[in-house]
mmCIF file of C-alpha atoms and ligand atoms in Angstrom:
data_model
loop_
_atom_site.group_PDB
_atom_site.id
_atom_site.type_symbol
_atom_site.label_atom_id
_atom_site.label_comp_id
_atom_site.label_asym_id
_atom_site.label_seq_id
_atom_site.Cartn_x
_atom_site.Cartn_y
_atom_site.Cartn_z
ATOM 1 C CA UNK S 15 -5.155 1.990 28.768
ATOM 2 C CA UNK S 16 -1.579 2.458 29.885
ATOM 3 C CA UNK S 17 -0.937 -1.238 30.481
ATOM 4 C CA UNK S 18 -1.437 -1.929 26.761
ATOM 5 C CA UNK S 19 1.146 0.530 25.590
ATOM 6 C CA UNK S 20 4.802 -0.182 25.016
ATOM 7 C CA UNK S 21 7.750 2.072 24.389
ATOM 8 C CA UNK S 22 8.113 2.898 20.687
ATOM 9 C CA UNK S 23 11.620 3.975 19.683
ATOM 10 C CA UNK S 24 12.207 6.228 16.693
ATOM 11 C CA UNK S 25 15.282 5.810 14.510
ATOM 12 C CA UNK S 26 16.170 8.265 11.754
ATOM 13 C CA UNK S 27 18.024 6.227 9.142
ATOM 14 C CA UNK S 28 18.957 7.684 5.782
ATOM 15 C CA UNK S 29 21.670 5.319 4.617
ATOM 16 C CA UNK S 30 22.104 1.570 4.454
ATOM 17 C CA UNK S 31 25.373 1.981 6.374
ATOM 18 C CA UNK S 32 23.823 3.741 9.367
ATOM 19 C CA UNK S 33 24.804 2.129 12.683
ATOM 20 C CA UNK S 34 21.176 1.935 13.794
ATOM 21 C CA UNK S 35 20.426 -0.686 11.132
ATOM 22 C CA UNK S 36 21.968 -3.244 13.485
ATOM 23 C CA UNK S 37 19.879 -2.052 16.420
ATOM 24 C CA UNK S 38 16.636 -2.297 14.450
ATOM 25 C CA UNK S 39 17.614 -5.743 13.176
ATOM 26 C CA UNK S 40 18.216 -6.818 16.771
ATOM 27 C CA UNK S 41 14.671 -5.810 17.719
ATOM 28 C CA UNK S 42 13.371 -7.945 14.844
ATOM 29 C CA UNK S 43 15.670 -10.856 15.741
ATOM 30 C CA UNK S 44 14.244 -10.755 19.253
ATOM 31 C CA UNK S 45 10.738 -11.150 17.852
ATOM 32 C CA UNK S 46 9.798 -7.471 17.973
ATOM 33 C CA UNK S 47 8.107 -5.277 15.379
ATOM 34 C CA UNK S 48 9.567 -2.298 13.518
ATOM 35 C CA UNK S 49 7.940 -0.039 10.944
ATOM 36 C CA UNK S 50 10.372 0.407 8.069
ATOM 37 C CA UNK S 51 10.390 2.748 5.090
ATOM 38 C CA UNK S 52 10.010 1.264 1.606
ATOM 39 C CA UNK S 53 9.730 2.956 -1.772
ATOM 40 C CA UNK S 54 5.979 2.183 -1.903
ATOM 41 C CA UNK S 55 4.653 2.798 1.626
ATOM 42 C CA UNK S 56 5.943 2.144 5.155
ATOM 43 C CA UNK S 57 5.759 -1.527 6.172
ATOM 44 C CA UNK S 58 5.143 -2.999 9.623
ATOM 45 C CA UNK S 59 7.900 -5.600 9.719
ATOM 46 C CA UNK S 60 8.391 -8.772 11.702
ATOM 47 C CA UNK S 61 10.160 -12.095 11.126
ATOM 48 C CA UNK S 62 8.315 -13.767 8.228
ATOM 49 C CA UNK S 63 9.343 -17.230 9.415
ATOM 50 C CA UNK S 64 7.870 -16.773 12.885
ATOM 51 C CA UNK S 65 4.216 -17.368 13.727
ATOM 52 C CA UNK S 66 4.593 -15.358 16.906
ATOM 53 C CA UNK S 67 5.827 -12.276 15.070
ATOM 54 C CA UNK S 68 3.011 -12.608 12.538
ATOM 55 C CA UNK S 69 0.463 -12.742 15.333
ATOM 56 C CA UNK S 70 1.927 -9.580 16.828
ATOM 57 C CA UNK S 71 1.553 -7.808 13.484
ATOM 58 C CA UNK S 72 -2.111 -8.792 13.156
ATOM 59 C CA UNK S 73 -2.734 -7.477 16.640
ATOM 60 C CA UNK S 74 -0.886 -4.166 16.241
ATOM 61 C CA UNK S 75 -2.720 -3.381 12.993
ATOM 62 C CA UNK S 76 -6.078 -4.738 14.058
ATOM 63 C CA UNK S 77 -5.974 -6.784 10.856
ATOM 64 C CA UNK S 78 -8.290 -9.721 10.061
ATOM 65 C CA UNK S 79 -6.220 -12.901 10.340
ATOM 66 C CA UNK S 80 -7.194 -14.273 6.915
ATOM 67 C CA UNK S 81 -5.408 -11.413 5.159
ATOM 68 C CA UNK S 82 -1.902 -12.601 4.162
ATOM 69 C CA UNK S 83 1.357 -10.656 4.504
ATOM 70 C CA UNK S 84 3.809 -9.884 1.748
ATOM 71 C CA UNK S 85 7.250 -11.348 2.459
ATOM 72 C CA UNK S 86 10.203 -9.037 1.795
ATOM 73 C CA UNK S 87 13.680 -10.187 0.754
ATOM 74 C CA UNK S 88 16.957 -8.354 0.229
ATOM 75 C CA UNK S 89 18.475 -10.595 -2.451
ATOM 76 C CA UNK S 90 17.207 -12.900 -5.180
ATOM 77 C CA UNK S 91 18.825 -15.947 -3.583
ATOM 78 C CA UNK S 92 16.493 -15.642 -0.562
ATOM 79 C CA UNK S 93 13.405 -16.304 -2.715
ATOM 80 C CA UNK S 94 14.069 -19.939 -3.613
ATOM 81 C CA UNK S 95 13.440 -21.493 -0.215
ATOM 82 C CA UNK S 96 10.200 -19.547 0.367
ATOM 83 C CA UNK S 97 8.308 -20.954 -2.633
ATOM 84 C CA UNK S 98 7.766 -24.383 -4.170
ATOM 85 C CA UNK S 99 9.502 -23.405 -7.377
ATOM 86 C CA UNK S 100 10.114 -20.339 -9.519
ATOM 87 C CA UNK S 101 8.667 -20.655 -13.023
ATOM 88 C CA UNK S 102 10.372 -18.894 -15.932
ATOM 89 C CA UNK S 103 7.929 -15.927 -16.216
ATOM 90 C CA UNK S 104 8.298 -15.226 -12.482
ATOM 91 C CA UNK S 105 12.066 -15.239 -12.887
ATOM 92 C CA UNK S 106 11.778 -12.808 -15.795
ATOM 93 C CA UNK S 107 9.543 -10.460 -13.795
ATOM 94 C CA UNK S 108 11.991 -10.462 -10.904
ATOM 95 C CA UNK S 109 14.933 -9.777 -13.203
ATOM 96 C CA UNK S 110 13.164 -6.867 -14.813
ATOM 97 C CA UNK S 111 11.412 -5.238 -11.830
ATOM 98 C CA UNK S 112 13.269 -6.172 -8.642
ATOM 99 C CA UNK S 113 14.260 -4.472 -6.542
ATOM 100 C CA UNK S 114 11.041 -2.503 -6.911
ATOM 101 C CA UNK S 115 7.291 -2.195 -6.321
ATOM 102 C CA UNK S 116 6.191 -5.647 -7.525
ATOM 103 C CA UNK S 117 4.895 -8.564 -5.435
ATOM 104 C CA UNK S 118 4.891 -12.007 -7.069
ATOM 105 C CA UNK S 119 2.553 -14.685 -5.667
ATOM 106 C CA UNK S 120 3.575 -18.351 -6.007
ATOM 107 C CA UNK S 121 2.794 -21.593 -4.137
ATOM 108 C CA UNK S 122 4.577 -21.334 -0.780
ATOM 109 C CA UNK S 123 7.105 -23.696 0.748
ATOM 110 C CA UNK S 124 6.770 -25.130 4.261
ATOM 111 C CA UNK S 125 9.098 -22.438 5.579
ATOM 112 C CA UNK S 126 6.270 -19.880 5.397
ATOM 113 C CA UNK S 127 3.907 -20.370 8.347
ATOM 114 C CA UNK S 128 0.180 -20.438 7.521
ATOM 115 C CA UNK S 129 -0.247 -17.513 9.902
ATOM 116 C CA UNK S 130 1.864 -15.426 7.513
ATOM 117 C CA UNK S 131 0.024 -16.608 4.382
ATOM 118 C CA UNK S 132 -3.376 -16.042 5.995
ATOM 119 C CA UNK S 133 -4.087 -19.752 5.653
ATOM 120 C CA UNK S 134 -3.473 -19.699 1.882
ATOM 121 C CA UNK S 135 -1.178 -22.201 0.101
ATOM 122 C CA UNK S 136 0.583 -19.285 -1.645
ATOM 123 C CA UNK S 137 2.947 -16.477 -0.675
ATOM 124 C CA UNK S 138 3.593 -13.051 -2.168
ATOM 125 C CA UNK S 139 7.265 -12.052 -2.198
ATOM 126 C CA UNK S 140 8.852 -8.735 -3.047
ATOM 127 C CA UNK S 141 12.329 -7.204 -2.997
ATOM 128 C CA UNK S 142 11.973 -3.520 -2.087
ATOM 129 C CA UNK S 143 14.276 -0.980 -3.720
ATOM 130 C CA UNK S 144 14.547 1.180 -0.596
ATOM 131 C CA UNK S 145 18.171 0.746 0.548
ATOM 132 C CA UNK S 146 17.317 1.035 4.256
ATOM 133 C CA UNK S 147 14.628 -1.647 4.006
ATOM 134 C CA UNK S 148 17.012 -4.012 2.249
ATOM 135 C CA UNK S 149 19.846 -3.302 4.697
ATOM 136 C CA UNK S 150 17.574 -4.191 7.630
ATOM 137 C CA UNK S 151 16.398 -7.443 5.982
ATOM 138 C CA UNK S 152 19.984 -8.390 5.184
ATOM 139 C CA UNK S 153 21.157 -7.683 8.713
ATOM 140 C CA UNK S 154 18.303 -9.800 10.107
ATOM 141 C CA UNK S 155 19.265 -12.807 8.025
ATOM 142 C CA UNK S 156 15.609 -13.751 7.539
ATOM 143 C CA UNK S 157 12.831 -12.356 5.320
ATOM 144 C CA UNK S 158 10.409 -9.810 6.759
ATOM 145 C CA UNK S 159 6.634 -10.010 6.695
ATOM 146 C CA UNK S 160 5.470 -6.448 6.203
ATOM 147 C CA UNK S 161 1.942 -5.248 5.577
ATOM 148 C CA UNK S 162 1.465 -1.519 5.250
ATOM 149 C CA UNK S 163 2.163 0.094 8.650
ATOM 150 C CA UNK S 164 -1.280 1.637 9.145
ATOM 151 C CA UNK S 165 -4.151 0.682 11.385
ATOM 152 C CA UNK S 166 -6.278 -1.694 9.325
ATOM 153 C CA UNK S 167 -8.732 0.278 7.172
ATOM 154 C CA UNK S 168 -6.795 3.574 7.277
ATOM 155 C CA UNK S 169 -4.841 5.033 4.358
ATOM 156 C CA UNK S 170 -1.371 3.467 4.026
ATOM 157 C CA UNK S 171 1.480 5.465 5.575
ATOM 158 C CA UNK S 172 3.949 7.249 3.321
ATOM 159 C CA UNK S 173 5.714 9.149 6.121
ATOM 160 C CA UNK S 174 7.012 8.101 9.535
ATOM 161 C CA UNK S 175 4.571 10.578 11.110
ATOM 162 C CA UNK S 176 1.635 8.607 9.641
ATOM 163 C CA UNK S 177 2.940 5.435 11.296
ATOM 164 C CA UNK S 178 3.348 7.265 14.592
ATOM 165 C CA UNK S 179 -0.230 8.546 14.358
ATOM 166 C CA UNK S 180 -1.536 4.969 13.972
ATOM 167 C CA UNK S 181 0.814 2.651 15.846
ATOM 168 C CA UNK S 182 2.472 4.650 18.630
ATOM 169 C CA UNK S 183 2.726 2.499 21.753
ATOM 170 C CA UNK S 184 1.851 -0.660 19.827
ATOM 171 C CA UNK S 185 5.176 -1.510 18.167
ATOM 172 C CA UNK S 186 8.827 -1.510 19.225
ATOM 173 C CA UNK S 187 10.286 0.858 16.664
ATOM 174 C CA UNK S 188 9.636 3.248 13.801
ATOM 175 C CA UNK S 189 12.421 3.788 11.291
ATOM 176 C CA UNK S 190 12.107 7.226 9.711
ATOM 177 C CA UNK S 191 13.638 7.054 6.249
ATOM 178 C CA UNK S 192 11.816 9.978 4.682
ATOM 179 C CA UNK S 193 8.778 10.118 2.424
ATOM 180 C CA UNK S 194 7.986 7.070 0.280
ATOM 181 C CA UNK S 195 8.738 7.632 -3.388
ATOM 182 C CA UNK S 196 5.948 5.760 -5.145
ATOM 183 C CA UNK S 197 3.263 6.457 -2.534
ATOM 184 C CA UNK S 198 0.929 3.528 -3.303
ATOM 185 C CA UNK S 199 1.519 -0.111 -2.385
ATOM 186 C CA UNK S 200 3.222 -2.583 -4.702
ATOM 187 C CA UNK S 201 1.634 -4.183 -7.724
ATOM 188 C CA UNK S 202 0.467 -7.691 -6.714
ATOM 189 C CA UNK S 203 0.372 -10.376 -9.400
ATOM 190 C CA UNK S 204 -0.261 -14.090 -8.952
ATOM 191 C CA UNK S 205 1.726 -16.583 -10.989
ATOM 192 C CA UNK S 206 0.169 -19.388 -8.983
ATOM 193 C CA UNK S 207 -2.658 -19.342 -11.542
ATOM 194 C CA UNK S 208 -2.595 -19.562 -15.310
ATOM 195 C CA UNK S 209 -2.806 -17.115 -16.990
ATOM 196 C CA UNK S 210 -1.256 -14.832 -14.353
ATOM 197 C CA UNK S 211 -3.715 -12.576 -12.540
ATOM 198 C CA UNK S 212 -3.275 -9.002 -11.345
ATOM 199 C CA UNK S 213 -4.750 -8.543 -7.864
ATOM 200 C CA UNK S 214 -3.602 -5.015 -7.099
ATOM 201 C CA UNK S 215 -2.299 -2.323 -9.467
ATOM 202 C CA UNK S 216 0.749 -0.338 -8.327
ATOM 203 C CA UNK S 217 4.009 1.237 -9.400
ATOM 204 C CA UNK S 218 4.756 -1.554 -11.880
ATOM 205 C CA UNK S 219 2.028 -0.805 -14.420
ATOM 206 C CA UNK S 220 -0.074 -3.152 -16.549
ATOM 207 C CA UNK S 221 1.817 -1.840 -19.574
ATOM 208 C CA UNK S 222 5.125 -2.896 -17.983
ATOM 209 C CA UNK S 223 3.751 -6.326 -17.008
ATOM 210 C CA UNK S 224 2.453 -6.932 -20.527
ATOM 211 C CA UNK S 225 5.933 -6.412 -21.908
ATOM 212 C CA UNK S 226 7.212 -9.362 -19.906
ATOM 213 C CA UNK S 227 4.167 -11.632 -19.572
ATOM 214 C CA UNK S 228 2.209 -11.022 -22.733
ATOM 215 C CA UNK S 229 -1.202 -12.244 -21.591
ATOM 216 C CA UNK S 230 -2.499 -11.872 -18.040
ATOM 217 C CA UNK S 231 -5.889 -11.172 -16.522
ATOM 218 C CA UNK S 232 -6.926 -8.339 -14.244
ATOM 219 C CA UNK S 233 -9.021 -9.419 -11.280
ATOM 220 C CA UNK S 234 -12.439 -7.758 -11.404
ATOM 221 C CA UNK S 235 -11.965 -6.525 -7.829
ATOM 222 C CA UNK S 236 -9.374 -4.070 -9.190
ATOM 223 C CA UNK S 237 -12.149 -2.034 -10.814
ATOM 224 C CA UNK S 238 -15.308 -2.772 -8.899
ATOM 225 C CA UNK S 239 -16.828 -3.830 -5.643
ATOM 226 C CA UNK S 240 -16.702 -7.519 -4.983
ATOM 227 C CA UNK S 241 -20.170 -9.019 -5.515
ATOM 228 C CA UNK S 242 -21.907 -10.013 -2.263
ATOM 229 C CA UNK S 243 -21.079 -13.542 -1.189
ATOM 230 C CA UNK S 244 -18.245 -13.877 -3.693
ATOM 231 C CA UNK S 245 -14.946 -15.107 -2.317
ATOM 232 C CA UNK S 246 -11.988 -12.760 -2.794
ATOM 233 C CA UNK S 247 -8.986 -14.477 -4.409
ATOM 234 C CA UNK S 248 -6.893 -11.778 -2.725
ATOM 235 C CA UNK S 249 -8.344 -11.331 0.761
ATOM 236 C CA UNK S 250 -7.267 -7.686 1.084
ATOM 237 C CA UNK S 251 -9.723 -6.790 -1.683
ATOM 238 C CA UNK S 252 -12.757 -7.528 0.413
ATOM 239 C CA UNK S 253 -11.995 -5.265 3.338
ATOM 240 C CA UNK S 254 -12.811 -1.619 3.712
ATOM 241 C CA UNK S 255 -9.727 0.275 2.752
ATOM 242 C CA UNK S 256 -7.951 3.590 2.716
ATOM 243 C CA UNK S 257 -10.932 5.243 4.301
ATOM 244 C CA UNK S 258 -10.778 8.668 5.799
ATOM 245 C CA UNK S 259 -13.584 9.596 8.200
ATOM 246 C CA UNK S 260 -15.177 11.772 5.512
ATOM 247 C CA UNK S 261 -17.605 10.480 2.924
ATOM 248 C CA UNK S 262 -15.567 10.606 -0.291
ATOM 249 C CA UNK S 263 -17.132 10.836 -3.755
ATOM 250 C CA UNK S 264 -15.083 10.480 -6.933
ATOM 251 C CA UNK S 265 -16.325 12.989 -9.489
ATOM 252 C CA UNK S 266 -15.458 12.292 -13.117
ATOM 253 C CA UNK S 267 -15.606 15.039 -15.715
ATOM 254 C CA UNK S 268 -13.974 18.312 -16.756
ATOM 255 C CA UNK S 269 -12.782 20.690 -14.041
ATOM 256 C CA UNK S 270 -15.515 23.133 -15.040
ATOM 257 C CA UNK S 271 -18.209 20.495 -14.520
ATOM 258 C CA UNK S 272 -16.550 19.377 -11.288
ATOM 259 C CA UNK S 273 -16.508 22.902 -9.900
ATOM 260 C CA UNK S 274 -20.147 23.497 -10.749
ATOM 261 C CA UNK S 275 -21.128 20.202 -9.123
ATOM 262 C CA UNK S 276 -19.065 20.830 -5.976
ATOM 263 C CA UNK S 277 -20.271 24.392 -5.534
ATOM 264 C CA UNK S 278 -23.903 23.367 -5.932
ATOM 265 C CA UNK S 279 -23.595 20.426 -3.543
ATOM 266 C CA UNK S 280 -21.406 21.810 -0.788
ATOM 267 C CA UNK S 281 -22.308 21.670 2.870
ATOM 268 C CA UNK S 282 -20.529 22.596 6.073
ATOM 269 C CA UNK S 283 -17.296 20.542 6.139
ATOM 270 C CA UNK S 284 -17.135 19.781 2.406
ATOM 271 C CA UNK S 285 -13.630 19.708 0.927
ATOM 272 C CA UNK S 286 -12.286 19.082 -2.563
ATOM 273 C CA UNK S 287 -9.364 16.865 -3.568
ATOM 274 C CA UNK S 288 -7.874 18.547 -6.610
ATOM 275 C CA UNK S 289 -4.984 18.818 -9.033
ATOM 276 C CA UNK S 290 -2.374 21.531 -8.569
ATOM 277 C CA UNK S 291 -3.573 25.017 -9.501
ATOM 278 C CA UNK S 292 -7.275 24.177 -9.390
ATOM 279 C CA UNK S 293 -7.545 25.188 -5.733
ATOM 280 C CA UNK S 294 -7.341 28.832 -6.815
ATOM 281 C CA UNK S 295 -10.317 28.414 -9.106
ATOM 282 C CA UNK S 296 -12.852 27.072 -6.626
ATOM 283 C CA UNK S 297 -14.694 28.500 -3.608
ATOM 284 C CA UNK S 298 -14.485 25.332 -1.447
ATOM 285 C CA UNK S 299 -11.588 24.517 0.893
ATOM 286 C CA UNK S 300 -9.308 22.105 -0.973
ATOM 287 C CA UNK S 301 -6.367 19.747 -0.755
ATOM 288 C CA UNK S 302 -4.123 19.199 -3.769
ATOM 289 C CA UNK S 303 -3.164 15.571 -4.356
ATOM 290 C CA UNK S 304 -1.024 15.830 -7.464
ATOM 291 C CA UNK S 305 -0.462 17.389 -10.834
ATOM 292 C CA UNK S 306 -2.883 16.907 -13.697
ATOM 293 C CA UNK S 307 -1.508 14.553 -16.386
ATOM 294 C CA UNK S 308 1.085 13.308 -13.891
ATOM 295 C CA UNK S 309 -0.146 10.030 -12.358
ATOM 296 C CA UNK S 310 3.135 9.484 -10.488
ATOM 297 C CA UNK S 311 2.656 12.734 -8.549
ATOM 298 C CA UNK S 312 -0.948 11.746 -7.782
ATOM 299 C CA UNK S 313 0.205 8.352 -6.475
ATOM 300 C CA UNK S 314 2.898 9.904 -4.318
ATOM 301 C CA UNK S 315 0.520 12.196 -2.409
ATOM 302 C CA UNK S 316 -2.846 10.456 -2.405
ATOM 303 C CA UNK S 317 -2.576 8.777 1.008
ATOM 304 C CA UNK S 318 -1.062 11.827 2.692
ATOM 305 C CA UNK S 319 -3.923 13.899 1.255
ATOM 306 C CA UNK S 320 -6.542 11.503 2.629
ATOM 307 C CA UNK S 321 -4.911 11.696 6.054
ATOM 308 C CA UNK S 322 -4.798 15.500 5.886
ATOM 309 C CA UNK S 323 -8.553 15.543 5.210
ATOM 310 C CA UNK S 324 -9.031 13.580 8.440
ATOM 311 C CA UNK S 325 -6.925 16.073 10.378
ATOM 312 C CA UNK S 326 -9.077 18.870 8.967
ATOM 313 C CA UNK S 327 -12.165 16.953 10.100
ATOM 314 C CA UNK S 328 -13.620 16.998 6.594
ATOM 315 C CA UNK S 329 -17.141 15.564 6.526
ATOM 316 C CA UNK S 330 -17.576 15.275 2.768
ATOM 317 C CA UNK S 331 -14.954 15.172 0.032
ATOM 318 C CA UNK S 332 -15.330 15.555 -3.717
ATOM 319 C CA UNK S 333 -12.270 14.116 -5.454
ATOM 320 C CA UNK S 334 -11.067 14.752 -8.984
ATOM 321 C CA UNK S 335 -10.862 11.602 -11.062
ATOM 322 C CA UNK S 336 -7.218 10.469 -11.440
ATOM 323 C CA UNK S 337 -5.352 9.884 -14.695
ATOM 324 C CA UNK S 338 -6.116 6.556 -16.306
ATOM 325 C CA UNK S 339 -2.702 5.625 -17.675
ATOM 326 C CA UNK S 340 0.402 4.185 -15.995
ATOM 327 C CA UNK S 341 0.276 4.260 -12.198
ATOM 328 C CA UNK S 342 -3.057 6.117 -12.545
ATOM 329 C CA UNK S 343 -4.877 2.774 -12.394
ATOM 330 C CA UNK S 344 -3.411 2.246 -8.918
ATOM 331 C CA UNK S 345 -4.548 5.703 -7.816
ATOM 332 C CA UNK S 346 -8.049 5.020 -9.156
ATOM 333 C CA UNK S 347 -8.106 1.640 -7.365
ATOM 334 C CA UNK S 348 -7.231 3.291 -4.014
ATOM 335 C CA UNK S 349 -9.561 6.253 -4.445
ATOM 336 C CA UNK S 350 -12.550 4.161 -5.481
ATOM 337 C CA UNK S 351 -12.042 2.096 -2.302
ATOM 338 C CA UNK S 352 -11.570 5.206 -0.176
ATOM 339 C CA UNK S 353 -14.927 6.362 -1.560
ATOM 340 C CA UNK S 354 -16.647 3.058 -0.862
ATOM 341 C CA UNK S 355 -17.218 2.804 -4.651
ATOM 342 C CA UNK S 356 -19.037 6.120 -4.876
ATOM 343 C CA UNK S 357 -18.478 7.549 -8.354
ATOM 344 C CA UNK S 358 -20.418 10.299 -10.114
ATOM 345 C CA UNK S 359 -19.992 11.469 -13.708
ATOM 346 C CA UNK S 360 -20.672 15.148 -14.339
HETATM 347 O O1 TXA C 9 4.045 -2.079 -1.211
HETATM 348 C C1 TXA C 9 3.647 -2.991 -0.497
HETATM 349 O O2 TXA C 9 3.275 -4.094 -0.950
HETATM 350 C C2 TXA C 9 3.607 -2.738 1.013
HETATM 351 C C3 TXA C 9 5.051 -2.528 1.455
HETATM 352 C C4 TXA C 9 5.201 -2.426 2.947
HETATM 353 O O3 TXA C 9 5.869 -3.534 0.923
HETATM 354 N N1 TXA C 9 2.966 -3.812 1.694
HETATM 355 C C5 TXA C 9 1.618 -3.993 1.595
HETATM 356 O O4 TXA C 9 1.130 -5.082 2.308
HETATM 357 O O5 TXA C 9 0.875 -3.280 0.960
HETATM 358 P P1 TXA C 9 -0.399 -5.233 2.694
HETATM 359 O O6 TXA C 9 -0.421 -6.406 3.601
HETATM 360 O O7 TXA C 9 -0.918 -3.973 3.244
HETATM 361 O O8 TXA C 9 -1.125 -5.608 1.368
HETATM 362 C C6 TXA C 9 -0.925 -6.885 0.797
HETATM 363 C C7 TXA C 9 -2.038 -7.207 -0.159
HETATM 364 C C8 TXA C 9 -3.303 -7.577 0.579
HETATM 365 O O9 TXA C 9 -4.404 -7.021 -0.126
HETATM 366 C C9 TXA C 9 -3.309 -9.094 0.531
HETATM 367 O O10 TXA C 9 -4.601 -9.623 0.555
HETATM 368 C C10 TXA C 9 -2.598 -9.369 -0.787
HETATM 369 O O11 TXA C 9 -1.654 -8.341 -0.928
HETATM 370 N N2 TXA C 9 -1.880 -10.658 -0.724
HETATM 371 C C11 TXA C 9 -0.758 -10.941 -0.033
HETATM 372 N N3 TXA C 9 -0.422 -12.222 -0.171
HETATM 373 C C12 TXA C 9 -1.348 -12.794 -0.979
HETATM 374 C C13 TXA C 9 -1.576 -14.110 -1.483
HETATM 375 N N4 TXA C 9 -0.764 -15.106 -1.170
HETATM 376 N N5 TXA C 9 -2.656 -14.306 -2.289
HETATM 377 C C14 TXA C 9 -3.484 -13.290 -2.586
HETATM 378 N N6 TXA C 9 -3.324 -12.028 -2.145
HETATM 379 C C15 TXA C 9 -2.286 -11.780 -1.346
HETATM 380 MG MG1 MG C 10 -2.333 -2.525 3.548
#
């Protein structure tokens, strides 16, 4: 319907000093929405202190309103007023990993509207390392609420073109700052509970967190489907996620066993999601999502690969099991959700 669409402006910004930073900040100051690049994925940004902006974000994404937004800051000093207090371990995490792909959840202050926190008494804050994202926040003079800039349920966007595919005509601006470096969303850890609890694995790995925190727990939803009727401590965990149209199955085992399984079980429209080089060794059409033994490369391309499978109209996808160390846990977490928890060992 034409009456629902608005003009979406595209800005190509590759440096924090680009003149357009001011223009994008003005859109946000006027209560508008802009998709901005970050080092993890693109974020759909609006004023984090404004209920109206938050409501616009929910609407543009089609996101359930109990799912809270991460609040993005450009400098450490902006954190203080957003939370009740900053305990020592939180301070240490921020010193070690900010700016970067880590979100720290703490009890929120009154400055954060309940619309932004999804009705929760806590708020997740992160300082992105992407210079353009930080320049826009700084120019705004207020923190930015920014969920991933995809339509709710779709794979997160790691390129401006992904945002355009999902949100064209629904938001005021898209800032194209190139491909996201990490490729999966930030690590989310709550320090509002004791011991701290990991809600979402990401670019800051469990190994890195252990170095600073010592003990912390990993929420069971990181590995498995939330039991029916159980309340999600992190609301995002309960929703369908990262799903391409195709039915994805994660297949764990050697490449030889994988190939045999895929070739025996292929149908019209079956694709494979493989590691580099393997596509030459198999008779099914395939997409490469990273290099074997290189979890960072798998993270960087996983969402783009899932979107490509949609464009190819894949009906069924057999995916190679990702690495299990470092950022590999984050890739596994996204893929197992994309598959609706469908895992086969061969
Ligand atoms: O890397 C990222 O974090 C990206 C970029 C744009 O910064 N943002 C992002 O936001 O992934 P979003 O909204 O797509 O995912 C936020 C996740 C959701 O699963 C949400 O439920 C959880 O973090 N979350 C946010 N605030 C929370 C809170 N106060 N308590 C529990 N979970 C929270
Ligand atoms: Mg998201």
